[in-house]
PDB file of C-alpha atoms and ligand atoms in Angstrom:
ATOM      1  CA  MET A   7       0.033   0.000   0.012  1.00 94.00           C
ATOM      2  CA  LYS A   8       1.475   3.332  -0.977  1.00 96.00           C
ATOM      3  CA  LYS A   9       0.738   6.271   1.368  1.00 97.00           C
ATOM      4  CA  ILE A  10       0.133   9.991   0.559  1.00 97.00           C
ATOM      5  CA  ALA A  11      -0.291  12.955   2.587  1.00 98.00           C
ATOM      6  CA  ILE A  12      -2.007  16.112   1.128  1.00 98.00           C
ATOM      7  CA  PHE A  13      -1.278  19.553   2.197  1.00 98.00           C
ATOM      8  CA  ALA A  14      -3.948  22.304   1.560  1.00 98.00           C
ATOM      9  CA  SER A  15      -4.558  25.865   2.787  1.00 96.00           C
ATOM     10  CA  GLY A  16      -8.108  26.552   1.777  1.00 94.00           C
ATOM     11  CA  SER A  17     -11.126  25.100   0.052  1.00 95.00           C
ATOM     12  CA  GLY A  18      -9.570  21.726  -0.845  1.00 97.00           C
ATOM     13  CA  SER A  19     -11.661  20.912  -3.953  1.00 97.00           C
ATOM     14  CA  ASN A  20      -8.627  19.208  -5.398  1.00 98.00           C
ATOM     15  CA  ALA A  21      -7.900  17.302  -2.175  1.00 98.00           C
ATOM     16  CA  GLU A  22     -11.591  16.113  -2.136  1.00 98.00           C
ATOM     17  CA  ASN A  23     -11.382  14.971  -5.840  1.00 98.00           C
ATOM     18  CA  ILE A  24      -8.234  12.908  -4.958  1.00 98.00           C
ATOM     19  CA  ALA A  25      -9.952  11.567  -1.875  1.00 97.00           C
ATOM     20  CA  ARG A  26     -12.918  10.489  -4.000  1.00 97.00           C
ATOM     21  CA  TYR A  27     -10.642   9.072  -6.727  1.00 97.00           C
ATOM     22  CA  PHE A  28      -8.656   6.760  -4.278  1.00 96.00           C
ATOM     23  CA  GLN A  29     -11.467   6.053  -1.669  1.00 95.00           C
ATOM     24  CA  HIS A  30     -11.697   2.382  -2.806  1.00 95.00           C
ATOM     25  CA  SER A  31      -8.090   1.928  -3.823  1.00 95.00           C
ATOM     26  CA  GLU A  32      -6.488  -1.153  -2.467  1.00 93.00           C
ATOM     27  CA  ASN A  33      -3.029   0.257  -3.507  1.00 94.00           C
ATOM     28  CA  LEU A  34      -3.094   3.822  -2.212  1.00 96.00           C
ATOM     29  CA  ASN A  35      -4.255   5.466   0.859  1.00 97.00           C
ATOM     30  CA  ILE A  36      -4.456   9.086   1.926  1.00 98.00           C
ATOM     31  CA  GLU A  37      -2.961   8.867   5.334  1.00 97.00           C
ATOM     32  CA  CYS A  38      -3.637  12.532   6.419  1.00 98.00           C
ATOM     33  CA  ILE A  39      -4.601  15.933   5.233  1.00 98.00           C
ATOM     34  CA  TYR A  40      -2.436  18.736   6.605  1.00 98.00           C
ATOM     35  CA  SER A  41      -3.334  22.336   6.780  1.00 98.00           C
ATOM     36  CA  ASN A  42      -1.819  25.614   8.044  1.00 98.00           C
ATOM     37  CA  LYS A  43      -5.345  26.959   8.599  1.00 97.00           C
ATOM     38  CA  PRO A  44      -7.472  25.783  11.527  1.00 97.00           C
ATOM     39  CA  ASP A  45     -10.636  26.905   9.676  1.00 97.00           C
ATOM     40  CA  ALA A  46      -9.776  25.712   6.107  1.00 97.00           C
ATOM     41  CA  PHE A  47     -12.756  24.132   4.428  1.00 98.00           C
ATOM     42  CA  VAL A  48     -10.487  21.422   3.426  1.00 98.00           C
ATOM     43  CA  LEU A  49     -10.524  19.941   6.866  1.00 98.00           C
ATOM     44  CA  GLN A  50     -14.415  19.378   6.732  1.00 98.00           C
ATOM     45  CA  ARG A  51     -14.003  17.703   3.331  1.00 98.00           C
ATOM     46  CA  ALA A  52     -11.379  15.375   4.958  1.00 98.00           C
ATOM     47  CA  ASN A  53     -13.862  14.462   7.742  1.00 97.00           C
ATOM     48  CA  LYS A  54     -16.452  13.526   5.059  1.00 96.00           C
ATOM     49  CA  TYR A  55     -13.941  10.924   3.813  1.00 96.00           C
ATOM     50  CA  HIS A  56     -12.857   9.998   7.327  1.00 96.00           C
ATOM     51  CA  ILE A  57      -9.299  11.077   6.461  1.00 97.00           C
ATOM     52  CA  PRO A  58      -7.243  12.205   9.631  1.00 98.00           C
ATOM     53  CA  THR A  59      -6.263  15.807   9.712  1.00 98.00           C
ATOM     54  CA  GLU A  60      -3.598  17.745  11.210  1.00 98.00           C
ATOM     55  CA  VAL A  61      -3.081  21.522  11.542  1.00 98.00           C
ATOM     56  CA  PHE A  62       0.245  23.369  12.205  1.00 98.00           C
ATOM     57  CA  ASN A  63       1.093  27.058  12.673  1.00 97.00           C
ATOM     58  CA  ARG A  64       3.929  28.879  11.136  1.00 97.00           C
ATOM     59  CA  ASP A  65       6.311  28.368  13.999  1.00 97.00           C
ATOM     60  CA  GLU A  66       5.785  24.564  13.909  1.00 97.00           C
ATOM     61  CA  PHE A  67       6.186  24.328  10.219  1.00 97.00           C
ATOM     62  CA  TYR A  68       9.409  26.406   9.842  1.00 97.00           C
ATOM     63  CA  ASN A  69      11.183  26.019  13.269  1.00 96.00           C
ATOM     64  CA  THR A  70      10.414  22.618  14.455  1.00 96.00           C
ATOM     65  CA  ASN A  71      10.404  18.980  13.132  1.00 96.00           C
ATOM     66  CA  ILE A  72       6.688  18.278  13.953  1.00 97.00           C
ATOM     67  CA  VAL A  73       5.438  18.030  10.466  1.00 98.00           C
ATOM     68  CA  VAL A  74       8.536  15.852   9.162  1.00 97.00           C
ATOM     69  CA  ASP A  75       8.256  13.665  12.164  1.00 97.00           C
ATOM     70  CA  SER A  76       4.461  13.150  11.640  1.00 98.00           C
ATOM     71  CA  LEU A  77       4.887  12.353   7.991  1.00 98.00           C
ATOM     72  CA  LYS A  78       7.716   9.869   8.890  1.00 97.00           C
ATOM     73  CA  ALA A  79       5.620   8.237  11.574  1.00 97.00           C
ATOM     74  CA  LYS A  80       2.913   7.681   9.059  1.00 97.00           C
ATOM     75  CA  GLY A  81       5.384   6.234   6.563  1.00 97.00           C
ATOM     76  CA  VAL A  82       4.282   8.648   3.805  1.00 97.00           C
ATOM     77  CA  ASP A  83       5.600   7.898   0.214  1.00 96.00           C
ATOM     78  CA  LEU A  84       4.523  11.129  -1.395  1.00 97.00           C
ATOM     79  CA  VAL A  85       3.539  14.467  -0.228  1.00 98.00           C
ATOM     80  CA  VAL A  86       0.931  16.178  -2.511  1.00 98.00           C
ATOM     81  CA  LEU A  87       0.370  19.920  -2.386  1.00 98.00           C
ATOM     82  CA  ALA A  88      -3.049  20.773  -3.479  1.00 98.00           C
ATOM     83  CA  GLY A  89      -3.633  24.499  -2.932  1.00 96.00           C
ATOM     84  CA  PHE A  90      -1.048  24.826  -0.354  1.00 96.00           C
ATOM     85  CA  LEU A  91       0.284  28.372  -0.204  1.00 92.00           C
ATOM     86  CA  TRP A  92       3.364  28.395   2.114  1.00 94.00           C
ATOM     87  CA  LEU A  93       6.888  27.885   0.890  1.00 94.00           C
ATOM     88  CA  VAL A  94       7.956  24.390   1.821  1.00 96.00           C
ATOM     89  CA  PRO A  95      11.136  24.349   4.165  1.00 96.00           C
ATOM     90  CA  PRO A  96      14.350  22.475   3.351  1.00 95.00           C
ATOM     91  CA  ALA A  97      13.721  19.895   6.069  1.00 94.00           C
ATOM     92  CA  LEU A  98      10.616  18.765   4.307  1.00 96.00           C
ATOM     93  CA  VAL A  99      12.106  19.077   0.728  1.00 96.00           C
ATOM     94  CA  ASN A 100      15.068  16.884   1.791  1.00 95.00           C
ATOM     95  CA  ASN A 101      13.086  14.147   3.360  1.00 95.00           C
ATOM     96  CA  PHE A 102      10.190  13.578   1.091  1.00 97.00           C
ATOM     97  CA  THR A 103       9.210  13.568  -2.645  1.00 96.00           C
ATOM     98  CA  ILE A 104       6.806  16.439  -2.927  1.00 98.00           C
ATOM     99  CA  ILE A 105       4.648  17.476  -5.825  1.00 98.00           C
ATOM    100  CA  ASN A 106       2.551  20.540  -6.419  1.00 97.00           C
ATOM    101  CA  ILE A 107      -0.213  21.597  -8.798  1.00 97.00           C
ATOM    102  CA  HIS A 108      -0.024  25.084 -10.198  1.00 97.00           C
ATOM    103  CA  PRO A 109      -2.975  26.614 -12.159  1.00 97.00           C
ATOM    104  CA  ALA A 110      -1.075  27.912 -15.025  1.00 97.00           C
ATOM    105  CA  LEU A 111       1.510  26.862 -17.597  1.00 98.00           C
ATOM    106  CA  LEU A 112       4.766  27.216 -15.709  1.00 97.00           C
ATOM    107  CA  PRO A 113       7.375  28.944 -15.993  1.00 95.00           C
ATOM    108  CA  LYS A 114       4.634  31.525 -16.832  1.00 96.00           C
ATOM    109  CA  TYR A 115       2.698  33.005 -13.995  1.00 96.00           C
ATOM    110  CA  GLY A 116       4.549  31.207 -11.195  1.00 95.00           C
ATOM    111  CA  GLY A 117       6.518  32.473  -8.160  1.00 92.00           C
ATOM    112  CA  LYS A 118       5.678  34.135  -4.880  1.00 89.00           C
ATOM    113  CA  GLY A 119       2.227  35.757  -4.794  1.00 89.00           C
ATOM    114  CA  MET A 120       1.073  33.937  -7.871  1.00 93.00           C
ATOM    115  CA  TYR A 121      -1.735  31.697  -6.617  1.00 91.00           C
ATOM    116  CA  GLY A 122      -5.400  30.912  -7.201  1.00 89.00           C
ATOM    117  CA  SER A 123      -7.375  33.726  -8.635  1.00 93.00           C
ATOM    118  CA  LYS A 124      -4.253  36.022  -8.954  1.00 95.00           C
ATOM    119  CA  VAL A 125      -3.057  33.727 -11.594  1.00 97.00           C
ATOM    120  CA  HIS A 126      -6.172  33.783 -13.648  1.00 97.00           C
ATOM    121  CA  GLU A 127      -6.533  37.662 -13.356  1.00 97.00           C
ATOM    122  CA  ALA A 128      -3.005  37.968 -14.666  1.00 97.00           C
ATOM    123  CA  VAL A 129      -3.646  35.534 -17.523  1.00 97.00           C
ATOM    124  CA  VAL A 130      -6.786  37.528 -18.627  1.00 97.00           C
ATOM    125  CA  GLU A 131      -5.003  40.838 -18.029  1.00 96.00           C
ATOM    126  CA  ASN A 132      -2.297  39.812 -20.373  1.00 97.00           C
ATOM    127  CA  LYS A 133      -4.753  38.630 -23.119  1.00 97.00           C
ATOM    128  CA  GLU A 134      -3.231  35.180 -23.167  1.00 97.00           C
ATOM    129  CA  SER A 135      -4.859  32.678 -25.671  1.00 97.00           C
ATOM    130  CA  GLU A 136      -4.167  29.725 -23.490  1.00 98.00           C
ATOM    131  CA  SER A 137      -3.580  28.567 -19.927  1.00 98.00           C
ATOM    132  CA  GLY A 138      -3.761  25.316 -18.126  1.00 98.00           C
ATOM    133  CA  ILE A 139      -2.093  23.275 -15.211  1.00 98.00           C
ATOM    134  CA  THR A 140       1.417  22.304 -14.314  1.00 98.00           C
ATOM    135  CA  ILE A 141       2.089  19.399 -11.941  1.00 98.00           C
ATOM    136  CA  HIS A 142       5.794  19.573 -10.812  1.00 98.00           C
ATOM    137  CA  TYR A 143       8.244  18.415  -8.169  1.00 97.00           C
ATOM    138  CA  VAL A 144       8.818  20.725  -5.277  1.00 97.00           C
ATOM    139  CA  ASN A 145      12.083  22.207  -4.357  1.00 94.00           C
ATOM    140  CA  GLU A 146      12.989  25.026  -1.932  1.00 91.00           C
ATOM    141  CA  MET A 147      11.760  27.767  -4.466  1.00 89.00           C
ATOM    142  CA  TYR A 148       8.276  28.564  -5.403  1.00 88.00           C
ATOM    143  CA  ASP A 149       7.038  26.752  -8.499  1.00 89.00           C
ATOM    144  CA  ASP A 150      10.592  25.915  -9.640  1.00 91.00           C
ATOM    145  CA  GLY A 151      10.909  22.145  -9.522  1.00 94.00           C
ATOM    146  CA  ASP A 152      11.101  19.723 -12.533  1.00 96.00           C
ATOM    147  CA  ILE A 153       7.764  19.621 -14.495  1.00 97.00           C
ATOM    148  CA  ILE A 154       5.991  16.260 -14.474  1.00 97.00           C
ATOM    149  CA  PHE A 155       2.828  17.060 -16.519  1.00 97.00           C
ATOM    150  CA  GLN A 156       1.088  19.971 -18.142  1.00 98.00           C
ATOM    151  CA  ALA A 157      -2.395  20.221 -19.874  1.00 98.00           C
ATOM    152  CA  LYS A 158      -3.645  23.347 -21.604  1.00 98.00           C
ATOM    153  CA  CYS A 159      -6.965  25.104 -22.205  1.00 98.00           C
ATOM    154  CA  GLU A 160      -8.050  27.789 -24.541  1.00 98.00           C
ATOM    155  CA  VAL A 161      -8.530  31.241 -23.216  1.00 98.00           C
ATOM    156  CA  PHE A 162     -11.053  33.458 -25.241  1.00 97.00           C
ATOM    157  CA  PRO A 163     -10.854  37.230 -25.252  1.00 96.00           C
ATOM    158  CA  SER A 164     -14.444  37.178 -23.685  1.00 96.00           C
ATOM    159  CA  ASP A 165     -13.310  34.974 -20.787  1.00 97.00           C
ATOM    160  CA  SER A 166     -13.318  36.474 -17.231  1.00 97.00           C
ATOM    161  CA  PRO A 167     -10.747  35.231 -14.561  1.00 97.00           C
ATOM    162  CA  ASP A 168     -13.642  33.002 -13.152  1.00 97.00           C
ATOM    163  CA  ASP A 169     -14.121  31.308 -16.583  1.00 98.00           C
ATOM    164  CA  VAL A 170     -10.454  30.649 -16.762  1.00 98.00           C
ATOM    165  CA  ALA A 171     -10.592  29.295 -13.257  1.00 97.00           C
ATOM    166  CA  GLN A 172     -13.402  26.879 -14.065  1.00 97.00           C
ATOM    167  CA  LYS A 173     -11.464  25.628 -17.153  1.00 98.00           C
ATOM    168  CA  VAL A 174      -8.289  25.156 -15.155  1.00 98.00           C
ATOM    169  CA  HIS A 175     -10.015  23.328 -12.209  1.00 98.00           C
ATOM    170  CA  ALA A 176     -11.691  20.952 -14.678  1.00 98.00           C
ATOM    171  CA  LEU A 177      -8.137  20.050 -15.882  1.00 98.00           C
ATOM    172  CA  GLU A 178      -6.923  19.674 -12.253  1.00 98.00           C
ATOM    173  CA  TYR A 179      -9.840  17.334 -11.548  1.00 98.00           C
ATOM    174  CA  GLU A 180      -9.267  15.151 -14.508  1.00 98.00           C
ATOM    175  CA  HIS A 181      -5.353  14.939 -14.373  1.00 98.00           C
ATOM    176  CA  PHE A 182      -4.044  15.283 -10.839  1.00 98.00           C
ATOM    177  CA  PRO A 183      -5.197  11.936  -9.370  1.00 98.00           C
ATOM    178  CA  ARG A 184      -4.067  10.094 -12.476  1.00 97.00           C
ATOM    179  CA  VAL A 185      -0.536  11.691 -12.211  1.00 97.00           C
ATOM    180  CA  ILE A 186      -0.293  10.635  -8.533  1.00 97.00           C
ATOM    181  CA  GLU A 187      -1.443   7.120  -9.522  1.00 96.00           C
ATOM    182  CA  LYS A 188       1.100   6.978 -12.278  1.00 96.00           C
ATOM    183  CA  LEU A 189       3.927   8.225 -10.108  1.00 95.00           C
ATOM    184  CA  LEU A 190       3.173   5.796  -7.311  1.00 93.00           C
ATOM    185  CA  LEU A 191       1.690   2.740  -8.804  1.00 87.00           C
ATOM    186  CA  ASP A 192       3.234   2.313 -12.322  1.00 84.00           C
ATOM    187  CA  ASN A 193       6.010  -0.384 -12.436  1.00 61.00           C
ATOM    188  CA  GLN A 194       5.087  -1.864  -9.050  1.00 63.00           C
TER     189      GLN A 194
HETATM  190  C1  LIG B  17      -5.903  25.142  -7.294  1.00 69.65           C
HETATM  191  O1  LIG B  17      -6.294  25.703  -8.487  1.00 69.65           O
HETATM  192  C2  LIG B  17      -4.415  25.114  -7.322  1.00 69.65           C
HETATM  193  O2  LIG B  17      -3.825  24.862  -8.528  1.00 69.65           O
HETATM  194  C3  LIG B  17      -3.968  26.438  -6.762  1.00 69.65           C
HETATM  195  O3  LIG B  17      -4.809  26.676  -5.741  1.00 69.65           O
HETATM  196  C4  LIG B  17      -6.084  26.214  -6.137  1.00 69.65           C
HETATM  197  C5  LIG B  17      -6.679  25.503  -4.853  1.00 69.65           C
HETATM  198  O4  LIG B  17      -8.029  25.148  -5.124  1.00 69.65           O
HETATM  199  N1  LIG B  17      -2.645  26.323  -6.286  1.00 69.65           N
HETATM  200  C6  LIG B  17      -1.794  27.339  -6.340  1.00 69.65           C
HETATM  201  O5  LIG B  17      -2.094  28.416  -6.971  1.00 69.65           O
HETATM  202  C7  LIG B  17      -0.409  27.222  -5.797  1.00 69.65           C
HETATM  203  N2  LIG B  17       0.541  28.137  -6.279  1.00 69.65           N
HETATM  204  P1  LIG B  17      -8.723  23.917  -4.200  1.00 69.65           P
HETATM  205  O6  LIG B  17      -8.361  24.391  -2.744  1.00 69.65           O
HETATM  206  O7  LIG B  17     -10.170  24.083  -4.542  1.00 69.65           O
HETATM  207  O8  LIG B  17      -8.109  22.696  -4.514  1.00 69.65           O
END
């Protein structure tokens, strides 16, 4: 059984989509959903799927081994960032394979401050004709690790940032669980 942990800061629709996808899997289990926000909606979604949750604050995340030790104790094989907005500290990067989903075609529209709706606003503002998703390995910098997978969608001149967000979310829901499955379960 492969074990994953999901990190999310907000709504967690991707986390729930991954939970739904793997809920009856005999090969992959979501051990825990971690959040830096005690009131994040993702924690309610986790409860719905009976997935344990852990919440940590900034000091615990950056200045202690609490999160690393917790992941080690659970024997986590892969850490999945799904709408997690804090930079990952070296202790975590050095101990685990971590992947992230970003709602744009990196290297465009990445880096500090580029997350969620801000990305889609910038894409519309710049009159891009396409956007999409990037799933990539996580290193010590924002949105900088090797790219694993990208998928594109068209952006029309009439699209609002919300329209782009909807198209991008649809791509995320379609591809993120499959990429996780491929990374962990292929060639077993
Ligand atoms: C997702 O679109 C994800 O790609 C993005 O946050 C959203 C979270 O939505 N992540 C980033 O912007 C990371 N830089 P969700 O909470 O509904 O899954």
